[in-house]
Amino acid sequence: MTIPASFIQELIARADVVEIVGRYVQLKKAGANFMGLCPFHGEKSPSFSVSPTKQFYHCFGCGVHGNAIGFLMEHAGMGFVEAVHDLAGQYGLQVPEDDVSPAERARAASQRQKQATLTDVLEKAGDAYRKALRQAPGAIDYLKGRGVSGEIAKQFGIGYAPAGWRALASVFPDYDDPLLAESGLVIVNNEEGKLSDEEAKRYDRFRDRVMFPIRNVKGECIGFGGRVLGDEKPKYLNSPETPVFSKGRELYGLYEARAAFRDRGYALVTEGYMDVVALAQLGFPNAVATLGTACTTEHVQKLFRFTESVVFSFDGDAAGRRAARKALDGALPYATDTRSIKFLFLPAEHDPDSYIRAHGAEAFAGFVAEATPLSRFMLEAAREGCDLSSAEGRAHMTSNVRPLWSAMPDGALKRQLLSEIATLVQLDAAALSDLWATAAPGPRKGVGAPSQAPQRHSEPDSYGNDPGDYYPDMPPTQDYEPPRYENESKPKFQPRKFTKGKRWGGKFEEPIEPLRGRGKPPSRPDVAVRLVLSNMAQWEALSHELHVMLCDLPGEHGALFTWLDSQLHEHGVQPWAALREGLRGLDFAPLAERLMSVSEAGPVPEGEEEQHLAEAAKELGSVLDFMLDDRLKAQQSEAIASVGKDPKALERYKALEARRLELRDRIRASGTDTA
């Protein structure tokens, strides 16, 4: 859709740039113009001029300039269309759109009205939570114990949700108002649709928690994060997805940190609300946090609207490394020559708050200055598990690093990295570039997709040629086919039956033995889903390669694993009972329910819980080994298909075969290969 240029001109003419800028910058009359401290860079003497006659602003210090629309885009981080709609709304104007039907315009207007109404509801709840904090000594003691001052609590609008089930009923007289549920403040339990709206049970989502309002770039409350005062689970609870709130797009503390980005020269991305609040308290007001989910490209894009330098701060443990790896994927498309992206890994026993309190702000600032550049972290991630002293290991790294390097925008940084990669894998840069340019691009698909069915060595490739004609020394693919769950072959390892029990005590919430009945036997992805849902801690222990493989599965399986990964980031390890509640209403919920509804479960014998957990982990490892083998075979097929066009196909094929040989040895050693 497009906005007519005539309307843009009318809007700029009608808008008062002094009024718009004055909402964010303290302006004083200076002759015909107004002056103030520039919001785009740190300064002590005013050099930011706003002209009411020209409807224009200009900074004589850093050179930024523009009109009212430009100011909203630069200062509030809005896109052009968003800024136009926002400005038009302030002056009561309807934005015309050339190619939009009247019905679509009506829907858009209704949506904007709904968003405005929801933010009003959330603001009212935020006010109530702040008032409740004054009469909550336990919450006040918790904040004081974390070193949070009253000034910082006020700056971030921190409050407290009382322990009662319906505390908000005293704030909203009409507690049955659908807006309370739509805003995420109230949960409606209608027992799977059996009750009417009037009979459904309603209760507050947030109870007995310190409340952190989540604001958009305009300062409007769009959701909340709640932190328990003790050790209950989940420790952190976010608002659900609503018309005004999406965890994958919003960053906690962004509204409060915007000006500090320019003063400090960078944005510091952390993992939690308290990190942001504590850092602001201790001299680092430029911190923001993802909202219990992995850092996305949308997060990174939003940050680069305000600064050209981003530092990701993670704990030094395995979970922190995985979070950093996901942040790397989100940052690569924005790694231009003029931007700086770094990764900071604290010691495993520290988070930013504890590190500063133990070693001081100066030590933490030094840690930030020495953070790992994106280029170095990308190469470290790609070479993980690769023995660069062998040709196979170097080929493995070449395969790992290609999608990372390809995601980067073209420029000097990307070309320099090509040379570094080529040196590490002992190839000429031009040869490596040709290798990647001529390699079959083939989109990654799930295991078992028809287009990825592996070919045997004696069969012609997709071009009708026999690969043996090209590579007489190529090792033949063995007639090895691991047993599938869909056929009559059965692995030697047979898991025992499980019954309900507490995950934290070492038992499973649901039985995990193979599904029974006369229906279609479960596929490997089915078995992987069931085992991971039975013991979510197993997902946390898997490698990044296996995470990618499972999330890339087609259809509901891949979507379910992607959702499960986000749940781990948001709530940590959860039992099946909790996951079942979170699945309600999702497209892949029936798949999970079907795979977990296993009958004929017997009790776990006393004292054998650890043995059962180990056996289940062994079965999952076996299933994933078979799936990974299929994936590697598909990649071998791609290498064979490039015969005649790619002189490095043989080397790539041999490297993949070496990995498969190691994998098959592990499968045989585990005792699950009956072929």
PDB file of C-alpha atoms in Angstrom, residues 183-317:
ATOM      1  CA  SER A 183      -4.690  -7.957  27.076  1.00  0.00           C
ATOM      2  CA  GLY A 184      -3.284 -11.009  28.881  1.00  0.00           C
ATOM      3  CA  LEU A 185      -4.111  -9.734  32.372  1.00  0.00           C
ATOM      4  CA  VAL A 186      -6.791 -12.324  33.081  1.00  0.00           C
ATOM      5  CA  ILE A 187      -6.903 -16.043  32.275  1.00  0.00           C
ATOM      6  CA  VAL A 188     -10.237 -17.558  31.253  1.00  0.00           C
ATOM      7  CA  ASN A 189     -10.520 -21.285  31.915  1.00  0.00           C
ATOM      8  CA  ASN A 190     -13.603 -22.651  30.204  1.00  0.00           C
ATOM      9  CA  GLU A 191     -12.622 -26.316  30.557  1.00  0.00           C
ATOM     10  CA  GLU A 192     -11.917 -26.884  26.878  1.00  0.00           C
ATOM     11  CA  GLY A 193     -15.001 -25.090  25.633  1.00  0.00           C
ATOM     12  CA  LYS A 194     -17.518 -26.949  27.798  1.00  0.00           C
ATOM     13  CA  LEU A 195     -18.610 -23.812  29.640  1.00  0.00           C
ATOM     14  CA  SER A 196     -20.177 -20.600  28.402  1.00  0.00           C
ATOM     15  CA  ASP A 197     -18.352 -17.284  28.741  1.00  0.00           C
ATOM     16  CA  GLU A 198     -20.505 -16.451  31.747  1.00  0.00           C
ATOM     17  CA  GLU A 199     -19.678 -19.749  33.507  1.00  0.00           C
ATOM     18  CA  ALA A 200     -15.980 -19.787  32.677  1.00  0.00           C
ATOM     19  CA  LYS A 201     -13.547 -19.343  35.551  1.00  0.00           C
ATOM     20  CA  ARG A 202     -11.540 -16.113  35.485  1.00  0.00           C
ATOM     21  CA  TYR A 203      -8.469 -15.266  37.514  1.00  0.00           C
ATOM     22  CA  ASP A 204      -5.454 -12.941  37.392  1.00  0.00           C
ATOM     23  CA  ARG A 205      -2.497 -14.149  35.338  1.00  0.00           C
ATOM     24  CA  PHE A 206       0.036 -12.399  37.593  1.00  0.00           C
ATOM     25  CA  ARG A 207      -0.138 -13.150  41.333  1.00  0.00           C
ATOM     26  CA  ASP A 208       2.395 -12.399  44.070  1.00  0.00           C
ATOM     27  CA  ARG A 209       5.027 -11.170  41.625  1.00  0.00           C
ATOM     28  CA  VAL A 210       7.206  -8.095  41.192  1.00  0.00           C
ATOM     29  CA  MET A 211       5.868  -6.523  37.996  1.00  0.00           C
ATOM     30  CA  PHE A 212       7.963  -5.008  35.214  1.00  0.00           C
ATOM     31  CA  PRO A 213       5.911  -3.073  32.644  1.00  0.00           C
ATOM     32  CA  ILE A 214       7.055  -3.650  29.070  1.00  0.00           C
ATOM     33  CA  ARG A 215       6.860  -0.480  26.972  1.00  0.00           C
ATOM     34  CA  ASN A 216       7.055   0.097  23.258  1.00  0.00           C
ATOM     35  CA  VAL A 217       9.274   2.784  21.736  1.00  0.00           C
ATOM     36  CA  LYS A 218       6.521   5.355  22.288  1.00  0.00           C
ATOM     37  CA  GLY A 219       6.440   4.623  26.019  1.00  0.00           C
ATOM     38  CA  GLU A 220       3.062   2.834  25.970  1.00  0.00           C
ATOM     39  CA  CYS A 221       2.604  -0.190  28.222  1.00  0.00           C
ATOM     40  CA  ILE A 222       2.071  -3.233  25.984  1.00  0.00           C
ATOM     41  CA  GLY A 223       2.647  -6.068  28.452  1.00  0.00           C
ATOM     42  CA  PHE A 224       4.237  -7.187  31.704  1.00  0.00           C
ATOM     43  CA  GLY A 225       6.916  -9.440  33.045  1.00  0.00           C
ATOM     44  CA  GLY A 226       6.452 -10.848  36.539  1.00  0.00           C
ATOM     45  CA  ARG A 227       9.187 -12.201  38.819  1.00  0.00           C
ATOM     46  CA  VAL A 228       8.387 -14.431  41.803  1.00  0.00           C
ATOM     47  CA  LEU A 229       9.719 -13.401  45.211  1.00  0.00           C
ATOM     48  CA  GLY A 230      10.883 -16.902  46.072  1.00  0.00           C
ATOM     49  CA  ASP A 231      12.007 -19.958  44.121  1.00  0.00           C
ATOM     50  CA  GLU A 232       8.667 -20.990  42.622  1.00  0.00           C
ATOM     51  CA  LYS A 233       8.414 -21.971  38.959  1.00  0.00           C
ATOM     52  CA  PRO A 234       8.307 -20.376  36.531  1.00  0.00           C
ATOM     53  CA  LYS A 235      10.623 -17.742  37.966  1.00  0.00           C
ATOM     54  CA  TYR A 236       9.677 -15.255  35.235  1.00  0.00           C
ATOM     55  CA  LEU A 237       6.274 -14.997  33.574  1.00  0.00           C
ATOM     56  CA  ASN A 238       5.557 -12.814  30.545  1.00  0.00           C
ATOM     57  CA  SER A 239       2.322 -11.533  29.085  1.00  0.00           C
ATOM     58  CA  PRO A 240       1.072 -13.783  26.272  1.00  0.00           C
ATOM     59  CA  GLU A 241       1.077 -12.710  22.627  1.00  0.00           C
ATOM     60  CA  THR A 242      -1.596 -10.045  22.095  1.00  0.00           C
ATOM     61  CA  PRO A 243      -2.504  -7.535  19.349  1.00  0.00           C
ATOM     62  CA  VAL A 244      -0.077  -5.074  20.982  1.00  0.00           C
ATOM     63  CA  PHE A 245       2.660  -7.408  22.263  1.00  0.00           C
ATOM     64  CA  SER A 246       4.979  -9.844  20.505  1.00  0.00           C
ATOM     65  CA  LYS A 247       7.980 -11.253  22.373  1.00  0.00           C
ATOM     66  CA  GLY A 248       9.861 -11.791  19.127  1.00  0.00           C
ATOM     67  CA  ARG A 249       9.796  -8.075  18.324  1.00  0.00           C
ATOM     68  CA  GLU A 250       9.943  -6.248  21.653  1.00  0.00           C
ATOM     69  CA  LEU A 251      12.872  -5.558  23.973  1.00  0.00           C
ATOM     70  CA  TYR A 252      12.538  -4.809  27.660  1.00  0.00           C
ATOM     71  CA  GLY A 253      14.007  -1.419  28.616  1.00  0.00           C
ATOM     72  CA  LEU A 254      14.280  -0.095  25.042  1.00  0.00           C
ATOM     73  CA  TYR A 255      12.152   2.948  25.773  1.00  0.00           C
ATOM     74  CA  GLU A 256      14.237   3.829  28.835  1.00  0.00           C
ATOM     75  CA  ALA A 257      17.615   3.125  27.179  1.00  0.00           C
ATOM     76  CA  ARG A 258      17.281   4.946  23.834  1.00  0.00           C
ATOM     77  CA  ALA A 259      19.090   8.133  24.821  1.00  0.00           C
ATOM     78  CA  ALA A 260      21.768   6.153  26.687  1.00  0.00           C
ATOM     79  CA  PHE A 261      22.603   4.237  23.494  1.00  0.00           C
ATOM     80  CA  ARG A 262      23.941   7.457  22.007  1.00  0.00           C
ATOM     81  CA  ASP A 263      25.628   8.626  25.210  1.00  0.00           C
ATOM     82  CA  ARG A 264      27.436   5.307  25.723  1.00  0.00           C
ATOM     83  CA  GLY A 265      27.878   4.511  22.041  1.00  0.00           C
ATOM     84  CA  TYR A 266      26.391   1.024  22.145  1.00  0.00           C
ATOM     85  CA  ALA A 267      23.418  -1.097  23.221  1.00  0.00           C
ATOM     86  CA  LEU A 268      23.998  -3.852  25.766  1.00  0.00           C
ATOM     87  CA  VAL A 269      21.656  -6.843  25.307  1.00  0.00           C
ATOM     88  CA  THR A 270      21.163  -9.000  28.408  1.00  0.00           C
ATOM     89  CA  GLU A 271      18.974 -11.949  29.387  1.00  0.00           C
ATOM     90  CA  GLY A 272      16.581 -10.648  32.061  1.00  0.00           C
ATOM     91  CA  TYR A 273      14.583  -7.779  33.523  1.00  0.00           C
ATOM     92  CA  MET A 274      16.673  -7.586  36.668  1.00  0.00           C
ATOM     93  CA  ASP A 275      19.862  -7.381  34.613  1.00  0.00           C
ATOM     94  CA  VAL A 276      18.496  -4.287  32.875  1.00  0.00           C
ATOM     95  CA  VAL A 277      17.290  -2.638  36.089  1.00  0.00           C
ATOM     96  CA  ALA A 278      20.457  -3.475  38.031  1.00  0.00           C
ATOM     97  CA  LEU A 279      22.711  -2.246  35.224  1.00  0.00           C
ATOM     98  CA  ALA A 280      20.820   1.047  35.065  1.00  0.00           C
ATOM     99  CA  GLN A 281      21.269   1.338  38.841  1.00  0.00           C
ATOM    100  CA  LEU A 282      25.009   0.646  38.582  1.00  0.00           C
ATOM    101  CA  GLY A 283      25.853   3.035  35.760  1.00  0.00           C
ATOM    102  CA  PHE A 284      24.906   1.188  32.564  1.00  0.00           C
ATOM    103  CA  PRO A 285      21.536   2.647  31.500  1.00  0.00           C
ATOM    104  CA  ASN A 286      22.068   1.426  27.924  1.00  0.00           C
ATOM    105  CA  ALA A 287      20.968  -2.157  28.658  1.00  0.00           C
ATOM    106  CA  VAL A 288      17.941  -3.973  27.222  1.00  0.00           C
ATOM    107  CA  ALA A 289      16.764  -7.588  27.441  1.00  0.00           C
ATOM    108  CA  THR A 290      14.975 -10.072  25.239  1.00  0.00           C
ATOM    109  CA  LEU A 291      11.669 -11.209  26.695  1.00  0.00           C
ATOM    110  CA  GLY A 292      12.344 -14.830  27.531  1.00  0.00           C
ATOM    111  CA  THR A 293      12.963 -15.798  23.940  1.00  0.00           C
ATOM    112  CA  ALA A 294      15.959 -16.090  21.641  1.00  0.00           C
ATOM    113  CA  CYS A 295      17.244 -12.901  20.033  1.00  0.00           C
ATOM    114  CA  THR A 296      15.630 -12.514  16.600  1.00  0.00           C
ATOM    115  CA  THR A 297      16.490 -10.570  13.459  1.00  0.00           C
ATOM    116  CA  GLU A 298      13.628  -8.224  14.339  1.00  0.00           C
ATOM    117  CA  HIS A 299      15.241  -7.496  17.704  1.00  0.00           C
ATOM    118  CA  VAL A 300      18.550  -6.687  16.012  1.00  0.00           C
ATOM    119  CA  GLN A 301      16.906  -4.576  13.331  1.00  0.00           C
ATOM    120  CA  LYS A 302      15.103  -2.541  15.997  1.00  0.00           C
ATOM    121  CA  LEU A 303      18.334  -1.941  17.917  1.00  0.00           C
ATOM    122  CA  PHE A 304      20.123  -0.684  14.823  1.00  0.00           C
ATOM    123  CA  ARG A 305      17.504   2.034  14.454  1.00  0.00           C
ATOM    124  CA  PHE A 306      19.080   3.653  17.507  1.00  0.00           C
ATOM    125  CA  THR A 307      22.756   2.713  17.480  1.00  0.00           C
ATOM    126  CA  GLU A 308      25.484   1.301  15.252  1.00  0.00           C
ATOM    127  CA  SER A 309      27.039  -0.843  17.973  1.00  0.00           C
ATOM    128  CA  VAL A 310      25.495  -3.787  19.868  1.00  0.00           C
ATOM    129  CA  VAL A 311      27.087  -5.952  22.567  1.00  0.00           C
ATOM    130  CA  PHE A 312      25.326  -9.198  23.518  1.00  0.00           C
ATOM    131  CA  SER A 313      26.014 -10.182  27.129  1.00  0.00           C
ATOM    132  CA  PHE A 314      25.493 -13.824  28.107  1.00  0.00           C
ATOM    133  CA  ASP A 315      26.438 -16.114  30.961  1.00  0.00           C
ATOM    134  CA  GLY A 316      29.468 -18.273  30.306  1.00  0.00           C
ATOM    135  CA  ASP A 317      27.649 -21.590  30.799  1.00  0.00           C
TER     136      ASP A 317
END
